[in-house]
Coordinates of C-alpha atoms and ligand atoms in Angstrom, one line a residue:
X1 CA 17.1 93.3 37.3
X2 CA 17.5 94.7 41.7
X3 CA 18.6 97.8 40.5
X4 CA 16.3 101.1 41.8
X5 CA 14.8 103.9 39.7
X6 CA 13.9 107.4 40.4
X7 CA 10.3 108.5 39.4
X8 CA 10.2 110.2 36.5
X9 CA 12.9 108.1 35.7
X10 CA 12.9 107.7 31.2
X11 CA 13.3 103.8 31.5
X12 CA 13.2 101.1 28.6
X13 CA 12.8 97.5 29.4
X14 CA 13.9 94.5 26.5
X15 CA 11.5 94.4 23.9
X16 CA 12.2 98.4 23.1
X17 CA 16.0 97.4 23.1
X18 CA 14.8 94.7 21.0
X19 CA 13.4 97.4 18.3
X20 CA 15.6 100.2 18.7
X21 CA 18.2 97.7 18.1
X22 CA 16.7 96.7 14.8
X23 CA 15.4 99.7 13.6
X24 CA 18.9 101.0 14.6
X25 CA 20.5 99.2 12.2
X26 CA 17.5 99.2 9.2
X27 CA 15.8 96.9 9.5
X28 CA 12.0 97.0 9.6
X29 CA 10.1 94.2 7.9
X30 CA 10.0 90.7 10.1
X31 CA 8.2 87.7 9.2
X32 CA 6.2 86.1 12.4
X33 CA 4.6 83.3 13.9
X34 CA 3.4 85.9 18.1
X35 CA 3.7 83.7 21.2
X36 CA 4.6 83.7 24.5
X37 CA 7.1 85.0 25.0
X38 CA 7.2 87.1 21.5
X39 CA 3.5 87.3 21.4
X40 CA 4.2 91.5 22.9
X41 CA 6.8 92.4 20.7
X42 CA 5.4 92.4 17.6
X43 CA 2.7 94.8 18.8
X44 CA 5.5 97.4 19.8
X45 CA 7.7 96.6 16.9
X46 CA 3.9 96.9 14.9
X47 CA 3.5 99.9 17.1
X48 CA 7.0 101.4 16.7
X49 CA 6.3 101.4 13.2
X50 CA 7.6 98.1 11.5
X51 CA 6.3 95.8 9.6
X52 CA 5.2 92.6 11.1
X53 CA 4.1 90.0 9.0
X54 CA 2.7 86.7 10.7
X55 CA 2.1 84.1 8.9
X56 CA 0.7 80.1 9.9
X57 CA 3.3 79.0 10.3
X58 CA 7.3 79.4 11.3
X59 CA 8.5 77.4 8.4
X60 CA 7.0 79.9 5.9
X61 CA 8.1 83.4 7.7
X62 CA 11.4 81.7 8.3
X63 CA 11.9 81.3 4.2
X64 CA 10.4 84.3 3.7
X65 CA 12.9 85.8 5.6
X66 CA 15.6 84.1 3.9
X67 CA 14.6 85.3 1.0
X68 CA 14.6 88.6 2.3
X69 CA 17.4 88.0 2.9
X70 CA 19.1 87.4 -1.2
X71 CA 17.3 89.4 -2.3
X72 CA 17.7 93.3 -0.1
X73 CA 21.8 92.3 1.0
X74 CA 20.7 92.5 4.9
X75 CA 19.8 89.8 6.9
X76 CA 15.9 88.4 6.8
X77 CA 14.3 88.1 10.8
X78 CA 11.9 85.4 10.8
X79 CA 10.6 86.1 14.4
X80 CA 9.3 82.5 16.8
X81 CA 8.5 81.6 20.1
X82 CA 10.4 78.8 22.0
X83 CA 10.6 75.1 22.2
X84 CA 8.2 74.0 19.0
X85 CA 8.2 77.5 17.4
X86 CA 11.8 77.6 17.0
X87 CA 12.0 74.0 15.5
X88 CA 9.6 74.5 12.3
X89 CA 11.3 78.1 11.8
X90 CA 14.9 75.7 12.2
X91 CA 14.4 74.2 8.5
X92 CA 14.7 77.6 6.7
X93 CA 18.1 79.4 8.9
X94 CA 19.5 75.5 7.0
X95 CA 18.4 76.0 3.9
X96 CA 19.4 80.2 4.1
X97 CA 22.3 78.3 6.2
X98 CA 22.9 76.3 2.4
X99 CA 22.5 78.3 0.1
X100 CA 24.1 80.9 2.0
X101 CA 21.2 83.7 2.2
X102 CA 21.8 85.8 5.2
X103 CA 18.7 85.2 7.8
X104 CA 18.2 85.8 11.5
X105 CA 16.5 83.9 13.3
X106 CA 15.2 85.3 16.3
X107 CA 13.4 82.6 18.9
X108 CA 12.4 83.4 22.2
X109 CA 13.1 81.2 24.9
X110 CA 12.6 79.3 28.6
X111 CA 14.8 79.6 31.2
X112 CA 18.1 79.1 31.8
X113 CA 18.4 78.0 34.5
X114 CA 15.5 75.4 34.3
X115 CA 16.5 74.1 30.3
X116 CA 19.7 73.8 32.3
X117 CA 18.0 71.6 35.6
X118 CA 16.6 70.3 32.4
X119 CA 13.8 71.3 35.9
X120 CA 10.1 71.0 32.8
X121 CA 9.6 74.6 32.4
X122 CA 7.3 75.7 29.8
X123 CA 8.5 75.0 25.8
X124 CA 12.0 73.7 27.6
X125 CA 14.8 73.1 25.6
X126 CA 18.5 73.9 24.5
X127 CA 17.6 76.1 22.0
X128 CA 21.3 77.7 21.9
X129 CA 22.7 74.7 21.1
X130 CA 20.1 72.5 18.9
X131 CA 20.9 75.4 16.3
X132 CA 24.5 75.5 16.0
X133 CA 25.2 73.3 14.3
X134 CA 22.9 74.5 11.9
X135 CA 23.6 78.0 11.4
X136 CA 27.1 79.9 10.8
X137 CA 26.9 81.6 13.8
X138 CA 24.6 81.4 17.4
X139 CA 24.3 84.3 20.1
X140 CA 22.8 83.9 23.4
X141 CA 21.9 87.6 25.0
X142 CA 21.1 86.7 29.0
X143 CA 21.3 91.0 29.8
X144 CA 19.6 93.4 28.4
X145 CA 22.8 95.5 28.0
X146 CA 23.7 93.4 26.2
X147 CA 21.0 92.7 22.9
X148 CA 22.4 96.2 20.6
X149 CA 25.7 93.8 20.3
X150 CA 24.3 90.3 20.6
X151 CA 22.2 92.5 17.3
X152 CA 25.0 94.0 15.7
X153 CA 27.0 90.6 15.9
X154 CA 23.9 89.2 14.6
X155 CA 24.5 91.1 11.6
X156 CA 27.9 91.0 11.1
X157 CA 27.3 87.4 11.0
X158 CA 25.0 86.6 8.9
X159 CA 26.1 89.4 5.7
X160 CA 29.6 89.8 5.6
X161 CA 32.0 86.8 4.2
X162 CA 30.1 84.3 2.6
X163 CA 26.8 85.3 4.0
X164 CA 24.4 82.7 6.3
X165 CA 21.8 81.8 9.2
X166 CA 22.3 83.3 12.5
X167 CA 20.6 82.6 15.6
X168 CA 19.7 84.5 17.9
X169 CA 18.5 82.9 21.6
X170 CA 16.7 85.9 23.6
X171 CA 15.1 83.9 26.9
X172 CA 11.3 85.3 28.1
X173 CA 13.0 87.0 31.2
X174 CA 14.9 89.2 28.6
X175 CA 12.5 92.0 26.6
X176 CA 10.9 92.7 30.5
X177 CA 13.8 93.7 32.4
X178 CA 14.2 97.5 32.3
X179 CA 16.9 100.3 32.3
X180 CA 17.6 103.8 31.9
X181 CA 17.1 104.4 29.3
X182 CA 20.1 106.9 27.8
X183 CA 21.9 103.6 28.8
X184 CA 20.0 101.2 27.0
X185 CA 20.9 104.0 24.1
X186 CA 24.2 103.9 24.7
X187 CA 24.0 99.8 25.0
X188 CA 22.7 99.2 21.2
X189 CA 25.1 99.3 18.5
X190 CA 25.1 100.8 14.7
X191 CA 27.1 98.7 12.5
X192 CA 29.1 100.2 10.7
X193 CA 29.8 98.5 6.9
X194 CA 28.9 95.2 7.7
X195 CA 29.6 92.9 4.7
X196 CA 33.1 95.3 3.8
X197 CA 34.3 95.0 0.8
X198 CA 36.6 91.9 0.4
X199 CA 39.6 92.5 -2.8
X200 CA 40.9 89.8 -4.2
X201 CA 45.1 89.6 -4.1
X202 CA 46.5 91.1 -7.7
X203 CA 47.9 88.5 -8.6
X204 CA 45.1 86.2 -8.4
X205 CA 43.3 88.5 -10.5
X206 CA 46.5 88.5 -13.4
X207 CA 46.1 84.4 -12.6
X208 CA 43.1 83.8 -13.2
X209 CA 43.2 86.0 -16.5
X210 CA 46.1 84.0 -18.2
X211 CA 44.2 80.6 -17.5
X212 CA 40.9 82.1 -19.6
X213 CA 43.2 83.5 -22.0
X214 CA 44.8 80.4 -22.6
X215 CA 41.5 79.0 -23.4
X216 CA 40.2 77.8 -26.7
X217 CA 36.6 77.4 -26.1
X218 CA 36.2 78.9 -22.4
X219 CA 32.5 78.8 -20.5
X220 CA 31.8 80.7 -17.9
X221 CA 28.6 80.0 -15.2
X222 CA 27.1 81.9 -13.1
X223 CA 25.8 80.7 -10.0
X224 CA 23.2 82.7 -7.0
X225 CA 25.9 84.0 -5.5
X226 CA 26.5 86.6 -8.1
X227 CA 22.6 87.0 -8.1
X228 CA 23.4 88.8 -4.7
X229 CA 26.3 90.6 -4.9
X230 CA 24.3 92.8 -7.1
X231 CA 26.9 93.9 -9.3
X232 CA 25.2 93.4 -12.0
X233 CA 27.0 96.2 -14.6
X234 CA 30.1 94.6 -14.3
X235 CA 29.3 91.1 -15.1
X236 CA 27.3 92.2 -17.9
X237 CA 30.1 94.3 -19.4
X238 CA 32.5 91.4 -18.1
X239 CA 30.8 88.3 -20.2
X240 CA 30.0 91.1 -22.9
X241 CA 33.1 92.2 -23.3
X242 CA 35.4 89.1 -22.5
X243 CA 32.5 86.7 -25.6
X244 CA 32.4 83.8 -23.4
X245 CA 29.1 81.3 -23.4
X246 CA 27.4 81.5 -20.3
X247 CA 24.8 79.4 -17.7
X248 CA 23.8 80.4 -15.8
X249 CA 22.5 78.6 -12.9
X250 CA 18.8 78.5 -11.8
X251 CA 18.5 81.2 -9.5
X252 CA 21.2 83.6 -12.0
X253 CA 18.8 83.5 -14.5
X254 CA 17.5 86.5 -15.4
X255 CA 22.0 87.8 -14.7
X256 CA 22.1 88.7 -18.3
X257 CA 18.6 88.2 -20.1
X258 CA 18.4 85.0 -21.1
X259 CA 17.2 85.4 -24.5
X260 CA 21.5 87.2 -25.1
X261 CA 23.8 85.7 -27.7
X262 CA 26.0 84.4 -26.0
X263 CA 23.7 83.0 -23.1
X264 CA 24.5 79.0 -23.6
X265 CA 21.5 77.9 -21.6
X266 CA 19.6 75.8 -24.5
X267 CA 22.9 74.3 -25.3
X268 CA 24.1 73.4 -21.3
X269 CA 25.7 70.1 -22.6
X270 CA 27.8 70.9 -25.5
X271 CA 29.2 74.0 -23.1
X272 CA 30.0 71.7 -20.4
X273 CA 31.2 68.7 -22.3
X274 CA 33.6 70.7 -24.7
X275 CA 34.2 74.1 -23.1
X276 CA 38.2 73.2 -21.7
X277 CA 38.5 76.3 -19.0
X278 CA 35.7 76.8 -16.8
X279 CA 35.3 80.3 -15.1
X280 CA 32.5 79.7 -12.7
X281 CA 31.5 82.6 -10.0
X282 CA 29.7 83.0 -7.4
X283 CA 28.5 78.9 -8.5
X284 CA 30.0 75.9 -6.9
X285 CA 31.1 72.0 -7.7
X286 CA 28.1 70.9 -5.8
X287 CA 26.4 68.1 -7.1
X288 CA 24.2 70.8 -9.5
X289 CA 27.1 71.0 -11.6
X290 CA 28.3 66.5 -10.9
X291 CA 30.5 67.9 -9.0
X292 CA 32.7 69.8 -12.3
X293 CA 33.2 65.8 -13.1
X294 CA 31.6 62.2 -14.7
X295 CA 29.7 62.3 -17.8
X296 CA 28.1 65.2 -17.5
X297 CA 31.4 67.2 -18.3
X298 CA 32.5 65.2 -20.7
X299 CA 35.9 63.7 -21.8
X300 CA 37.9 66.9 -22.3
X301 CA 40.3 68.3 -19.4
X302 CA 39.2 71.4 -18.2
X303 CA 40.7 74.5 -15.5
X304 CA 38.9 76.1 -13.1
X305 CA 38.6 79.3 -12.6
X306 CA 36.8 80.2 -9.3
X307 CA 36.2 83.7 -8.1
X308 CA 34.0 83.3 -5.1
X309 CA 33.8 85.3 -1.1
X310 CA 34.6 82.0 1.0
X311 CA 38.5 80.4 0.3
X312 CA 37.9 77.1 1.7
X313 CA 35.3 76.3 -1.4
X314 CA 38.3 76.1 -4.1
X315 CA 39.6 72.6 -4.4
X316 CA 36.2 71.5 -2.5
X317 CA 34.9 68.8 -5.6
X318 CA 38.4 69.2 -8.1
X319 CA 41.4 71.3 -8.0
X320 CA 41.0 74.8 -9.1
X321 CA 43.6 76.2 -11.1
X322 CA 43.3 79.4 -10.6
X323 CA 40.9 80.5 -7.7
X324 CA 40.2 83.9 -8.2
X325 CA 38.8 85.0 -3.3
X326 CA 36.8 87.8 -2.9
X327 CA 33.8 90.2 -3.3
X328 CA 32.2 89.2 -7.2
X329 CA 32.0 93.1 -7.3
X330 CA 35.8 93.4 -6.6
X331 CA 36.2 90.8 -8.8
X332 CA 34.3 91.3 -12.4
X333 CA 35.9 94.4 -12.0
X334 CA 39.6 93.3 -11.6
X335 CA 39.3 91.0 -13.7
X336 CA 37.8 93.7 -15.9
X337 CA 40.6 96.3 -15.8
X338 CA 42.6 93.6 -16.1
X339 CA 41.3 92.0 -19.4
X340 CA 42.0 95.9 -21.3
X341 CA 41.8 97.0 -24.6
X342 CA 42.9 94.2 -26.1
X343 CA 41.5 91.3 -25.2
X344 CA 41.2 88.9 -27.6
X345 CA 37.7 86.9 -27.5
X346 CA 37.2 83.0 -27.8
X347 CA 37.4 81.1 -31.0
X348 CA 33.9 81.5 -34.1
X349 CA 34.3 78.4 -33.7
X350 CA 33.5 77.1 -30.2
X351 CA 31.0 80.4 -29.7
X352 CA 29.7 79.7 -33.2
X353 CA 29.2 75.9 -32.2
X354 CA 27.1 76.5 -28.7
X355 CA 25.4 79.1 -30.7
X356 CA 24.3 77.0 -33.3
X357 CA 23.2 74.2 -30.8
X358 CA 21.1 77.2 -28.4
X359 CA 19.4 78.1 -32.3
X360 CA 18.2 73.7 -33.0
X361 CA 16.9 73.3 -29.3
X362 CA 14.6 76.5 -29.4
X363 CA 13.6 76.1 -32.5
X364 CA 12.9 72.1 -32.3
X365 CA 11.4 73.3 -28.5
X366 CA 9.5 76.2 -30.1
X367 CA 6.5 73.9 -31.2
X368 CA 5.7 71.8 -28.2
X369 CA 4.9 75.4 -26.2
X370 CA 2.5 76.1 -28.5
X371 CA 0.3 72.7 -27.8
X372 CA -3.0 74.0 -26.5
X373 CA -4.5 70.3 -25.0
X374 CA -6.9 69.5 -22.7
X375 CA -5.2 68.4 -19.5
X376 CA -2.4 70.6 -20.8
X377 CA 1.2 68.9 -20.6
X378 CA 3.9 70.8 -18.9
X379 CA 5.8 72.0 -22.6
X380 CA 1.7 73.6 -23.1
X381 CA 1.3 75.4 -20.1
X382 CA 4.5 76.9 -19.2
X383 CA 4.2 78.3 -23.4
X384 CA 1.6 80.3 -21.9
X385 CA 2.6 81.1 -18.9
X386 CA 6.4 82.1 -20.8
X387 CA 4.2 84.7 -22.7
X388 CA 3.3 86.3 -20.0
X389 CA 6.9 87.2 -18.0
X390 CA 8.3 88.2 -21.9
X391 CA 5.5 90.7 -21.0
X392 CA 5.5 91.5 -17.9
X393 CA 9.2 90.3 -17.4
X394 CA 10.1 93.2 -14.2
X395 CA 7.4 90.3 -11.9
X396 CA 9.1 88.0 -9.3
X397 CA 8.8 84.5 -10.6
X398 CA 8.8 81.3 -8.0
X399 CA 8.3 78.0 -8.4
X400 CA 8.9 74.5 -7.6
X401 CA 7.8 70.8 -7.5
X402 CA 9.6 68.1 -9.6
X403 CA 9.2 68.4 -13.4
X404 CA 7.1 71.6 -12.9
X405 CA 10.1 73.0 -11.8
X406 CA 12.5 70.9 -13.8
X407 CA 10.4 72.2 -16.8
X408 CA 9.1 75.7 -15.3
X409 CA 13.7 76.1 -15.3
X410 CA 14.5 75.7 -18.7
X411 CA 11.2 77.2 -20.5
X412 CA 10.9 80.2 -19.2
X413 CA 13.2 83.1 -19.9
X414 CA 14.3 86.1 -16.9
X415 CA 15.3 89.2 -18.6
X416 CA 16.4 90.8 -14.9
X417 CA 18.5 89.9 -11.8
X418 CA 16.8 88.2 -9.2
X419 CA 13.1 87.7 -10.6
X420 CA 13.6 83.9 -10.2
X421 CA 13.5 82.2 -7.2
X422 CA 13.4 78.3 -6.3
X423 CA 14.1 76.1 -4.3
X424 CA 18.1 76.2 -3.6
X425 CA 21.1 73.5 -3.4
X426 CA 19.4 71.5 -1.0
X427 CA 15.5 71.0 -3.8
X428 CA 13.6 71.8 -0.9
X429 CA 9.6 71.9 -1.8
X430 CA 7.5 74.1 1.1
X431 CA 9.7 77.4 0.1
X432 CA 6.5 78.5 -1.8
X433 CA 4.8 80.6 -0.5
X434 CA 7.0 81.7 2.4
X435 CA 9.2 83.3 -1.0
X436 CA 5.9 85.1 -3.1
X437 CA 5.2 86.2 0.1
X438 CA 8.9 87.9 1.4
X439 CA 9.2 88.4 -2.1
X440 CA 6.2 90.2 -2.8
X441 CA 7.1 91.5 0.2
X442 CA 10.2 92.9 0.0
X443 CA 10.2 94.4 -3.8
X444 CA 6.8 95.1 -4.1
X445 CA 6.4 93.6 -7.3
X446 CA 3.7 91.0 -8.6
X447 CA 4.5 87.9 -8.1
X448 CA 3.7 84.4 -10.1
X449 CA 4.6 81.3 -8.4
X450 CA 4.1 77.7 -10.1
X451 CA 3.7 75.2 -7.7
X452 CA 3.8 72.0 -8.3
X453 CA 0.6 70.3 -6.7
X454 CA 3.2 68.7 -3.8
X455 CA 4.2 71.7 -3.7
X456 CA 1.9 73.5 -3.0
X457 CA 0.2 71.7 0.0
X458 CA 3.2 72.3 1.7
X459 CA 3.2 75.7 2.1
X460 CA -0.9 76.6 1.0
X461 CA -2.5 77.6 4.0
X462 CA -0.3 80.7 3.6
X463 CA -2.8 81.5 1.3
X464 CA -4.8 83.2 4.4
X465 CA -1.6 85.2 4.8
X466 CA -0.9 86.1 1.5
X467 CA -4.9 87.0 1.5
X468 CA -4.6 89.1 5.0
X469 CA -2.2 91.5 3.7
X470 CA -3.8 91.6 -0.2
X471 CA -0.6 90.7 -1.1
X472 CA 0.1 90.8 -5.7
X473 CA 1.0 87.6 -5.6
X474 CA -0.3 84.3 -8.2
X475 CA 0.0 81.7 -7.6
X476 CA -1.0 78.1 -10.9
X477 CA 0.0 75.5 -8.9
X478 CA -0.1 72.6 -12.0
X479 CA -3.1 69.9 -10.6
X480 CA -1.6 66.7 -11.8
X481 CA -2.2 64.4 -9.2
X482 CA 0.7 64.1 -7.6
X483 CA 3.8 63.6 -7.0
X484 CA 5.8 63.3 -10.3
X485 CA 2.5 61.6 -12.2
X486 CA -0.3 61.1 -10.5
X487 CA -1.3 57.5 -12.6
X488 CA 0.8 55.4 -10.0
X489 CA -1.0 52.2 -8.2
X490 CA 0.1 50.3 -5.1
X491 CA 1.6 47.3 -6.3
X492 CA -0.3 45.2 -3.6
X493 CA -3.3 45.6 -5.3
X494 CA -4.8 47.1 -2.0
X495 CA -7.0 49.8 -1.0
X496 CA -5.0 52.8 -0.6
X497 CA -3.6 54.6 -3.3
X498 CA -0.2 54.7 -4.3
X499 CA 2.4 56.8 -2.3
X500 CA 2.6 59.6 -4.4
X501 CA -1.0 59.5 -5.4
X502 CA -3.4 62.8 -3.9
X503 CA -6.8 62.7 -4.2
X504 CA -8.4 62.7 -8.1
X505 CA -9.7 66.4 -9.4
X506 CA -9.2 68.3 -6.5
X507 CA -10.1 71.8 -6.0
X508 CA -6.7 73.8 -5.0
X509 CA -8.7 77.4 -6.3
X510 CA -11.7 76.7 -4.0
X511 CA -9.6 77.1 -1.4
X512 CA -8.3 80.5 -2.0
X513 CA -11.8 80.7 -2.0
X514 CA -12.3 80.4 1.8
X515 CA -10.8 83.1 2.3
X516 CA -11.5 86.0 -0.5
X517 CA -9.3 85.0 -2.9
X518 CA -9.7 85.4 -6.6
X519 CA -9.9 81.6 -8.1
X520 CA -10.4 79.5 -11.2
X521 CA -10.3 76.6 -12.6
X522 CA -8.5 76.7 -16.1
X523 CA -8.8 72.8 -18.8
X524 CA -6.0 75.1 -21.3
X525 CA -3.0 77.0 -21.8
X526 CA -5.6 80.3 -23.5
X527 CA -7.6 79.6 -20.7
X528 CA -4.7 79.8 -17.8
X529 CA -3.1 83.0 -19.7
X530 CA -6.8 84.8 -19.7
X531 CA -6.6 84.3 -16.1
X532 CA -2.7 85.0 -15.1
X533 CA -2.5 87.6 -16.7
X534 CA -5.7 89.7 -14.8
X535 CA -4.3 88.6 -11.5
X536 CA -1.7 90.3 -12.9
X537 CA -3.3 93.2 -13.9
X538 CA -5.8 93.1 -10.6
X539 CA -2.9 92.5 -8.7
X540 CA -5.5 90.4 -5.8
X541 CA -4.5 87.1 -4.4
X542 CA -5.7 84.7 -7.0
X543 CA -5.1 80.8 -7.5
X544 CA -5.4 79.0 -10.2
X545 CA -5.7 75.5 -10.2
X546 CA -4.0 74.4 -13.6
X547 CA -4.9 71.3 -14.7
X548 CA -2.2 69.0 -15.9
X549 CA -2.4 65.7 -17.7
X550 CA -1.7 62.9 -14.6
X551 CA 0.2 61.3 -17.5
X552 CA 2.6 64.0 -18.0
X553 CA 5.5 64.3 -15.5
X554 CA 8.2 61.4 -14.9
X555 CA 10.1 60.4 -11.7
X556 CA 11.7 63.0 -9.9
X557 CA 11.7 65.4 -12.9
X558 CA 14.8 66.0 -14.0
X559 CA 17.3 64.0 -11.1
X560 CA 14.9 60.6 -11.6
X561 CA 19.1 59.3 -11.7
X562 CA 19.6 60.0 -7.8
X563 CA 17.6 57.6 -6.8
X564 CA 18.3 54.5 -4.9
X565 CA 17.2 51.4 -7.4
X566 CA 16.1 48.2 -5.4
X567 CA 17.4 45.1 -7.0
X568 CA 14.7 42.7 -5.9
X569 CA 11.3 44.4 -5.5
X570 CA 9.2 46.0 -7.5
X571 CA 7.5 49.1 -7.8
Ligands
ADP1 P1 24.1 78.4 -7.6 O1 23.5 76.8 -7.0 O2 23.3 78.8 -7.7 O3 25.1 77.6 -8.2 P2 26.0 78.0 -5.2 O4 24.2 78.2 -3.9 O5 26.1 76.8 -5.1 O6 25.0 78.6 -6.2 O7 26.8 79.2 -5.3 C1 27.0 80.8 -4.5 C2 27.9 80.3 -4.1 O8 28.0 82.3 -3.8 C3 29.0 80.4 -2.1 O9 29.9 79.9 -2.8 C4 29.3 81.4 -1.8 O10 29.9 81.8 -0.9 C5 28.8 82.4 -2.9 N1 28.5 84.4 -2.9 C6 28.1 83.7 -2.2 N2 27.7 86.4 -2.7 C7 29.2 86.1 -2.4 C8 29.8 87.4 -3.2 N3 28.7 88.5 -2.6 N4 31.0 87.8 -3.6 C9 31.9 86.3 -3.9 N5 30.8 85.1 -3.1 C10 30.0 85.3 -3.0
TZD2 N1 9.9 66.7 1.6 C1 10.9 68.0 1.6 C2 11.0 69.0 2.5 N2 11.7 68.4 0.2 C3 11.7 67.7 -1.0 N3 12.0 68.0 -1.8 C4 11.5 66.5 -0.8 C5 10.4 66.2 0.2 C6 10.4 65.2 -2.5 N4 9.8 65.3 -2.8 C7 10.8 66.5 -4.1 O1 12.3 66.2 -4.7 S1 9.7 67.8 -5.4 C8 9.0 66.8 -4.8 C9 9.0 65.7 -3.5 C10 8.1 65.8 -2.5 C11 7.4 66.7 -4.9 C12 7.6 66.7 -6.8 O2 5.5 66.7 -7.0 P1 5.0 68.0 -8.0 O3 5.0 68.1 -9.2 O4 3.3 68.1 -7.6 O5 5.5 68.9 -6.3 P2 5.2 67.3 -10.2 O6 5.2 68.8 -10.6 O7 4.3 66.6 -9.7 O8 6.6 66.8 -10.8
MG3 MG1 2.1 66.9 -8.9

């Protein structure tokens, strides 16, 4: 800036404009790793009363921001340094976009002139170009007076329509640019109605209800879009009034309690195969639903109704007989209004068939969940943790791993919306600690993180962060000594252990003690249960090393079928 300022004139600069723009838009929590050129930005943010949480690795700060977006419907903010810090944050930005979570990755960057001439600046990288294919929108601000509009655009892009990740590039020199405080204030933009309601077309609502009424064996599938929408009461009323069995996708568990009489969760296979009309609410027909076809769905012809904010999601995999485009709250309300007072619930032949299957499967599972074996198997350990969540339904459950993920999802019932946070659409390992931290920070609720030992390793260093901020997080590491199992052998007979095997009898609990947290070594379900209850009562950061039989798991948990098979090699 070459402009001269009068002596004593009130001034502002890029640093403070970023802070003012965020605060004006009610964004007060930042997940970051400090360094050039954003160290002072973090300091000034903290000084201005924002909560700035410093992580040990940007990827974890990014996962925290992503899940903060899911939990709050406001963009979670991850702040990083240039090139390497930016790249470390990028996995989370792509994850947010893939999962439809609103998030903004704000990265400092180097001198544009030097970057574009490739003259080798400190941490040189064309970050904007690299971010673009991995997010919903990417913006760069080159002048301090554009910070207000840049942040406004980033917020609106992240939360409107289908939510997603947005990249905002702030070159170092913008922070130091000075302008008159008065002009600075005028340059800020408050985003009005960042995610406007999107009402469905009345004829689409009528079509959806016609298709639903024609069903003999209808099924509702609730996805994490339905959880995100925060239309909990309308969704519950709709499901109950319809009388239709419903299946929750992983992060939609608890939208209605998993113990609800209409839940088909424990009869998933029968519900998918047996249904004739399927209504998807905030769930995509991607790999997690076998693309709506194949043996998962059986031979019976089916019609699909899909409720989604993204019009292009319709027919992504198969024909959608009744697309209903709009925000879930508005769509579900329109469906409820259209059902009228004479809605006929589905034939009991179907609802009873589903309910009987649920009851049989639940009864069959019950004794396995009560075993007190040492070393523990997944059922014994999760049988204990299941009771804890039942008694503490407002606790947030974070979950990653392979067997640890699949068993936890099916065994632990959830009772409230948005309490189950996991690996999401990509099945990504490493979301654990960032997710747990943001869950504790954003909601103030206790967090139970159930982690495979491999999964935990991807973000394990953040236990220092958890201890530093004294967060009420209890981590249970399901330690089976490896990825899927701890029993694999190296087929060459060489000295290296097999590729999926870790150090035997590792003591993850001791890591926690290094930072002043509580470490517990648990070898039985009773010990595990006691330790988790103590942790959740005290609210102290705790890590429990839960010893799981190294032979208990299966390759890739429940998705082993996705592994390509060699016809010539032996494992
Ligand atoms: P799951 O993995 O639980 O099946 P997905 O992530 O595949 O869920 O699907 C979520 C869907 O929800 C996305 O297609 C997204 O466009 C949609 N969605 C997200 N928020 C809303 C909303 N407020 N209203 C309508 N649809 C939404
Ligand atoms: N890297 C990333 C980022 N995401 C992944 N999903 C994987 C690698 C591959 N992977 C899985 O899909 S699950 C898993 C890996 C490494 C770990 C499974 O081991 P675990 O759980 O110890 O966490 P179990 O209970 O031993 O099965
Ligand atoms: Mg393991």
